[in-house]
Amino acid sequence: MTKYAPILLFVYNRPEHLKQTMETLQNNTLAAESKLYIYSDAARKDTDEAAVAEVRNYIHKITGFKSITLIEREKNWGLARNIIDGVTTQVNRFGRVIVMEDDLITAPYFLQFMNDALETYKDEPRVGHIQACDFTNDPSLPDTFLIKFTGSWGWATWDRAWKYFNPDGKELLRQLEERNLTRRFDLNGNYPFTRMLRRQIEGKNNSWAIRWNASLFLADILSLNTGRSLIQNIGFDGSGTNCGGGGLYSSTLWMKPLPIEKWSPIEENEKAREAFARYYHRTNCFMAKAIRRIKRTLKGDFGA
């Protein structure tokens, strides 16, 4: 009998986003055969309490999965601590997990793809992460490819890979600098991942994802990414913990099954890496940032 990976869904105070997430997840081909664990964080401030209560009322009514387990935090843990604890607990229990947040719309074959990929690469030690979102919209990318980059929107991993996760950002930065890897880590200087890590160390962000990215990068472990997006992020409306405005990471859902290819040899796809570097160069150069800021200001959006 096939055992499907449990789905870990992390929710907070966005009931309308969550409803869209759940509707599409319930429509996945393997939803009824998958266990769902919902981690609901407690309100960080008084003004969040009503929305958190609405979310908790909603999750108690969810159906359509093999089983549903609710973990309602009594105090506010914050996204990073919540995810690190939830992933650690469940991946050690089940050996593999699929991880989602409450602002992700899934294509109907998302769960099928993730489970197929987890099974196909289960014994490949150099592949430690599965990512199902493509926001580059680059037609040169193949259906799947291997890359040293870990996206955090609709992902999966195994217990053998999660063991590499190092929550100590300072130690990760030390190793990147000592081994002269910061430029490579930053996709040849096209995106400031190293700066994100420094800001995490300084307490200016609380990103678990940058530490996961750095942990696997330093261990020379690859991610299996999709060139056809099975995930759409709807959280870039200023409502999320780490999401500002703008359609910078928009993607079109791939509505058909996405086949898994077992790549050999197991090595990074340099052309895919170049595609990511081109995308980040185009969207993060000084001129692109200036134009986005002007457009947001004209619309009355004074956020990040």
Short mmCIF file of C-alpha atoms in Angstrom, two decimals:
data_model
loop_
_atom_site.label_atom_id
_atom_site.label_comp_id
_atom_site.label_asym_id
_atom_site.label_seq_id
_atom_site.Cartn_x
_atom_site.Cartn_y
_atom_site.Cartn_z
CA MET A 1 0.00 0.00 0.00
CA THR A 2 1.37 3.40 -1.01
CA LYS A 3 2.11 5.76 1.85
CA TYR A 4 1.71 9.40 0.96
CA ALA A 5 3.66 12.16 2.71
CA PRO A 6 1.72 14.17 5.29
CA ILE A 7 0.91 17.78 4.43
CA LEU A 8 1.96 20.40 6.98
CA LEU A 9 -0.01 23.62 6.60
CA PHE A 10 1.02 26.70 8.61
CA VAL A 11 -1.71 29.29 9.18
CA TYR A 12 -2.04 32.54 11.07
CA ASN A 13 -4.50 35.40 10.51
CA ARG A 14 -5.56 35.37 6.87
CA PRO A 15 -8.91 33.57 6.61
CA GLU A 16 -9.67 34.62 3.02
CA HIS A 17 -6.27 33.50 1.74
CA LEU A 18 -6.59 30.26 3.70
CA LYS A 19 -9.98 29.46 2.15
CA GLN A 20 -8.49 29.73 -1.34
CA THR A 21 -5.56 27.57 -0.27
CA MET A 22 -7.84 24.91 1.14
CA GLU A 23 -10.27 24.85 -1.79
CA THR A 24 -7.49 24.11 -4.26
CA LEU A 25 -5.73 21.66 -1.94
CA GLN A 26 -8.98 19.75 -1.43
CA ASN A 27 -9.29 19.49 -5.22
CA ASN A 28 -5.92 17.74 -5.50
CA THR A 29 -6.04 14.19 -6.80
CA LEU A 30 -4.44 12.73 -3.65
CA ALA A 31 -6.11 14.92 -1.02
CA ALA A 32 -8.42 12.19 0.28
CA GLU A 33 -5.44 9.86 0.75
CA SER A 34 -3.22 12.41 2.51
CA LYS A 35 -2.91 13.25 6.19
CA LEU A 36 -3.15 16.98 6.93
CA TYR A 37 -1.50 18.68 9.92
CA ILE A 38 -2.54 22.29 10.43
CA TYR A 39 -0.34 24.47 12.64
CA SER A 40 -2.25 27.53 13.83
CA ASP A 41 -0.16 30.22 15.51
CA ALA A 42 -1.61 32.38 18.29
CA ALA A 43 -2.07 36.13 17.86
CA ARG A 44 1.06 38.25 18.14
CA LYS A 45 -0.91 41.38 19.01
CA ASP A 46 -4.42 42.22 20.13
CA THR A 47 -5.48 43.46 16.70
CA ASP A 48 -4.79 39.98 15.24
CA GLU A 49 -6.99 38.09 17.68
CA ALA A 50 -10.25 38.33 15.73
CA ALA A 51 -8.66 37.10 12.49
CA VAL A 52 -6.85 34.26 14.29
CA ALA A 53 -10.16 33.24 15.88
CA GLU A 54 -11.83 33.27 12.44
CA VAL A 55 -9.05 31.08 11.05
CA ARG A 56 -9.38 28.63 13.92
CA ASN A 57 -13.13 28.47 13.52
CA TYR A 58 -12.64 27.67 9.84
CA ILE A 59 -9.98 24.95 10.25
CA HIS A 60 -12.24 23.02 12.63
CA LYS A 61 -14.68 22.56 9.74
CA ILE A 62 -12.22 21.35 7.08
CA THR A 63 -12.90 17.97 5.47
CA GLY A 64 -11.64 16.04 2.46
CA PHE A 65 -8.42 14.47 3.76
CA LYS A 66 -7.51 11.05 5.13
CA SER A 67 -7.11 12.63 8.57
CA ILE A 68 -6.84 16.16 9.94
CA THR A 69 -4.79 17.07 13.00
CA LEU A 70 -4.90 20.60 14.44
CA ILE A 71 -2.03 22.06 16.43
CA GLU A 72 -3.17 25.36 17.95
CA ARG A 73 -0.36 27.25 19.63
CA GLU A 74 -1.31 28.79 22.96
CA LYS A 75 1.26 31.56 22.54
CA ASN A 76 2.61 33.28 19.44
CA TRP A 77 5.56 31.31 18.12
CA GLY A 78 6.23 33.31 14.97
CA LEU A 79 6.47 31.75 11.52
CA ALA A 80 10.10 30.59 11.72
CA ARG A 81 9.87 28.80 15.06
CA ASN A 82 6.49 27.31 14.11
CA ILE A 83 7.78 25.87 10.84
CA ILE A 84 11.08 24.62 12.24
CA ASP A 85 9.30 22.82 15.09
CA GLY A 86 6.51 21.45 12.92
CA VAL A 87 8.80 20.16 10.18
CA THR A 88 11.24 18.65 12.69
CA THR A 89 8.48 16.87 14.61
CA GLN A 90 6.68 15.41 11.62
CA VAL A 91 9.62 14.62 9.33
CA ASN A 92 11.22 12.64 12.17
CA ARG A 93 7.94 10.80 12.59
CA PHE A 94 7.08 10.11 8.95
CA GLY A 95 10.44 10.35 7.17
CA ARG A 96 9.12 12.84 4.60
CA VAL A 97 6.79 15.86 4.58
CA ILE A 98 5.11 18.32 2.21
CA VAL A 99 5.10 21.87 3.57
CA MET A 100 2.67 24.69 2.75
CA GLU A 101 1.63 28.08 4.07
CA ASP A 102 -1.77 29.76 4.02
CA ASP A 103 -1.27 31.88 0.89
CA LEU A 104 -0.55 29.20 -1.70
CA ILE A 105 -2.91 28.03 -4.43
CA THR A 106 -2.14 24.55 -5.73
CA ALA A 107 -2.66 22.94 -9.12
CA PRO A 108 -4.70 19.69 -9.09
CA TYR A 109 -1.62 17.46 -9.49
CA PHE A 110 0.58 19.21 -6.91
CA LEU A 111 0.32 16.41 -4.34
CA GLN A 112 0.85 13.76 -7.00
CA PHE A 113 4.02 15.46 -8.19
CA MET A 114 5.41 15.95 -4.70
CA ASN A 115 4.80 12.35 -3.68
CA ASP A 116 6.23 11.01 -6.94
CA ALA A 117 9.34 13.17 -6.49
CA LEU A 118 9.76 12.18 -2.84
CA GLU A 119 9.60 8.52 -3.80
CA THR A 120 11.83 8.81 -6.89
CA TYR A 121 14.65 10.62 -5.06
CA LYS A 122 14.24 9.07 -1.61
CA ASP A 123 17.59 7.28 -1.75
CA GLU A 124 19.54 10.03 -3.52
CA PRO A 125 21.58 11.77 -0.80
CA ARG A 126 22.52 14.76 -2.99
CA VAL A 127 18.87 15.75 -3.51
CA GLY A 128 17.39 17.18 -0.33
CA HIS A 129 14.53 19.44 -1.35
CA ILE A 130 11.56 19.43 -3.75
CA GLN A 131 10.16 22.76 -4.94
CA ALA A 132 6.96 23.05 -6.99
CA CYS A 133 6.75 26.80 -7.67
CA ASP A 134 8.28 28.52 -10.69
CA PHE A 135 8.08 32.31 -10.73
CA THR A 136 10.71 32.94 -13.42
CA ASN A 137 8.24 32.09 -16.21
CA ASP A 138 11.30 31.21 -18.28
CA PRO A 139 10.31 28.94 -21.20
CA SER A 140 13.87 27.61 -21.47
CA LEU A 141 13.51 25.69 -18.19
CA PRO A 142 12.73 21.96 -18.47
CA ASP A 143 9.80 20.39 -16.61
CA THR A 144 12.15 19.54 -13.74
CA PHE A 145 15.78 20.33 -13.03
CA LEU A 146 18.36 20.22 -10.24
CA ILE A 147 19.68 23.44 -8.72
CA LYS A 148 21.39 24.66 -5.53
CA PHE A 149 18.50 26.87 -4.45
CA THR A 150 15.60 26.12 -2.13
CA GLY A 151 12.28 27.83 -2.77
CA SER A 152 9.91 27.94 0.19
CA TRP A 153 6.49 27.99 -1.50
CA GLY A 154 5.13 24.48 -1.65
CA TRP A 155 8.11 22.28 -0.85
CA ALA A 156 9.02 18.90 0.53
CA THR A 157 11.94 17.12 2.13
CA TRP A 158 13.08 13.95 3.90
CA ASP A 159 14.38 13.39 7.43
CA ARG A 160 17.84 12.56 6.01
CA ALA A 161 18.04 16.06 4.44
CA TRP A 162 16.40 18.02 7.26
CA LYS A 163 19.22 16.83 9.52
CA TYR A 164 21.42 19.35 7.68
CA PHE A 165 19.26 22.29 8.76
CA ASN A 166 21.34 24.65 10.89
CA PRO A 167 19.33 27.35 12.71
CA ASP A 168 22.53 29.24 13.56
CA GLY A 169 22.69 31.98 10.93
CA LYS A 170 25.99 33.30 12.25
CA GLU A 171 27.68 29.95 11.74
CA LEU A 172 26.21 29.62 8.24
CA LEU A 173 27.51 33.06 7.30
CA ARG A 174 30.94 32.25 8.71
CA GLN A 175 31.18 29.17 6.53
CA LEU A 176 29.98 30.98 3.40
CA GLU A 177 32.59 33.70 3.88
CA GLU A 178 35.39 31.35 4.91
CA ARG A 179 34.84 29.22 1.80
CA ASN A 180 34.42 32.27 -0.48
CA LEU A 181 30.95 31.14 -1.49
CA THR A 182 28.89 34.29 -0.95
CA ARG A 183 28.87 35.35 -4.61
CA ARG A 184 27.86 31.88 -5.78
CA PHE A 185 25.21 31.75 -3.02
CA ASP A 186 23.88 35.09 -4.32
CA LEU A 187 23.44 33.64 -7.83
CA ASN A 188 26.57 35.40 -9.03
CA GLY A 189 25.65 38.60 -7.26
CA ASN A 190 22.13 38.86 -8.71
CA TYR A 191 20.15 38.42 -5.49
CA PRO A 192 21.19 39.39 -1.93
CA PHE A 193 20.74 36.06 -0.15
CA THR A 194 23.85 36.74 1.93
CA ARG A 195 22.39 40.09 2.98
CA MET A 196 19.17 38.31 3.98
CA LEU A 197 21.22 35.98 6.16
CA ARG A 198 23.05 38.91 7.76
CA ARG A 199 19.72 40.60 8.48
CA GLN A 200 18.45 37.39 10.08
CA ILE A 201 21.53 37.37 12.34
CA GLU A 202 20.90 41.02 13.23
CA GLY A 203 17.27 40.28 14.10
CA LYS A 204 15.94 42.36 11.19
CA ASN A 205 14.11 39.37 9.76
CA ASN A 206 13.26 35.97 11.19
CA SER A 207 13.58 33.88 8.06
CA TRP A 208 13.84 30.12 8.46
CA ALA A 209 14.00 29.81 4.66
CA ILE A 210 17.32 31.65 4.22
CA ARG A 211 18.88 29.36 6.82
CA TRP A 212 17.49 26.25 5.09
CA ASN A 213 18.79 27.55 1.76
CA ALA A 214 22.25 28.18 3.21
CA SER A 215 22.32 24.86 5.08
CA LEU A 216 21.78 22.78 1.94
CA PHE A 217 23.99 25.05 -0.18
CA LEU A 218 26.94 24.52 2.17
CA ALA A 219 26.33 20.77 2.21
CA ASP A 220 26.37 20.76 -1.62
CA ILE A 221 22.85 19.32 -1.70
CA LEU A 222 20.54 20.03 -4.62
CA SER A 223 16.86 20.84 -4.97
CA LEU A 224 14.58 19.33 -7.57
CA ASN A 225 12.68 22.31 -8.98
CA THR A 226 9.86 22.56 -11.48
CA GLY A 227 9.93 24.66 -14.62
CA ARG A 228 6.12 24.51 -14.71
CA SER A 229 4.50 25.98 -11.64
CA LEU A 230 2.19 23.85 -9.50
CA ILE A 231 1.97 26.65 -6.92
CA GLN A 232 0.74 30.23 -7.10
CA ASN A 233 1.53 32.62 -4.24
CA ILE A 234 -1.38 34.96 -3.48
CA GLY A 235 0.25 36.54 -0.43
CA PHE A 236 2.00 39.46 -2.09
CA ASP A 237 -0.66 41.95 -1.07
CA GLY A 238 1.02 43.14 2.12
CA SER A 239 -0.86 40.63 4.29
CA GLY A 240 1.97 38.21 4.99
CA THR A 241 4.80 38.07 7.49
CA ASN A 242 7.51 38.51 4.86
CA CYS A 243 5.54 39.57 1.76
CA GLY A 244 5.30 43.07 0.33
CA GLY A 245 3.23 44.34 -2.57
CA GLY A 246 3.70 43.79 -6.27
CA GLY A 247 3.39 40.99 -8.79
CA LEU A 248 7.08 40.21 -8.83
CA TYR A 249 6.64 36.49 -8.25
CA SER A 250 3.47 35.78 -10.22
CA SER A 251 3.13 32.37 -11.81
CA THR A 252 0.68 30.52 -14.04
CA LEU A 253 -0.52 27.19 -12.73
CA TRP A 254 0.30 24.08 -14.74
CA MET A 255 -2.97 22.15 -14.70
CA LYS A 256 -1.76 18.81 -16.08
CA PRO A 257 0.29 16.01 -14.48
CA LEU A 258 3.99 16.78 -14.36
CA PRO A 259 6.19 13.72 -14.94
CA ILE A 260 9.21 13.00 -12.77
CA GLU A 261 12.53 12.30 -14.42
CA LYS A 262 15.34 10.71 -12.42
CA TRP A 263 18.27 12.84 -13.48
CA SER A 264 21.64 11.23 -14.00
CA PRO A 265 24.26 12.26 -13.20
CA ILE A 266 23.08 14.13 -10.11
CA GLU A 267 24.51 17.57 -10.75
CA GLU A 268 23.33 21.17 -10.94
CA ASN A 269 21.71 22.29 -14.18
CA GLU A 270 23.92 25.27 -15.02
CA LYS A 271 21.53 26.57 -17.69
CA ALA A 272 18.73 26.62 -15.11
CA ARG A 273 21.03 28.45 -12.72
CA GLU A 274 21.72 31.02 -15.44
CA ALA A 275 17.96 31.42 -15.99
CA PHE A 276 17.48 32.22 -12.28
CA ALA A 277 20.40 34.65 -12.39
CA ARG A 278 18.86 36.40 -15.42
CA TYR A 279 15.50 36.62 -13.70
CA TYR A 280 16.94 38.12 -10.52
CA HIS A 281 19.18 40.48 -12.48
CA ARG A 282 16.17 41.74 -14.42
CA THR A 283 13.95 42.17 -11.34
CA ASN A 284 16.50 43.28 -8.72
CA CYS A 285 18.75 45.69 -10.56
CA PHE A 286 18.68 49.32 -9.40
CA MET A 287 16.50 50.51 -12.30
CA ALA A 288 13.90 47.76 -11.84
CA LYS A 289 13.61 48.53 -8.12
CA ALA A 290 13.31 52.28 -8.80
CA ILE A 291 10.54 51.77 -11.35
CA ARG A 292 8.60 49.48 -8.99
CA ARG A 293 8.90 52.01 -6.18
CA ILE A 294 7.62 54.83 -8.39
CA LYS A 295 4.66 52.72 -9.57
CA ARG A 296 3.76 51.74 -6.00
CA THR A 297 4.00 55.33 -4.82
CA LEU A 298 1.69 56.49 -7.61
CA LYS A 299 -0.80 53.83 -6.52
CA GLY A 300 -0.55 54.96 -2.89
CA ASP A 301 1.34 51.81 -1.79
CA PHE A 302 4.16 53.02 0.44
CA GLY A 303 5.23 49.56 1.64
CA ALA A 304 8.41 47.60 0.95
#
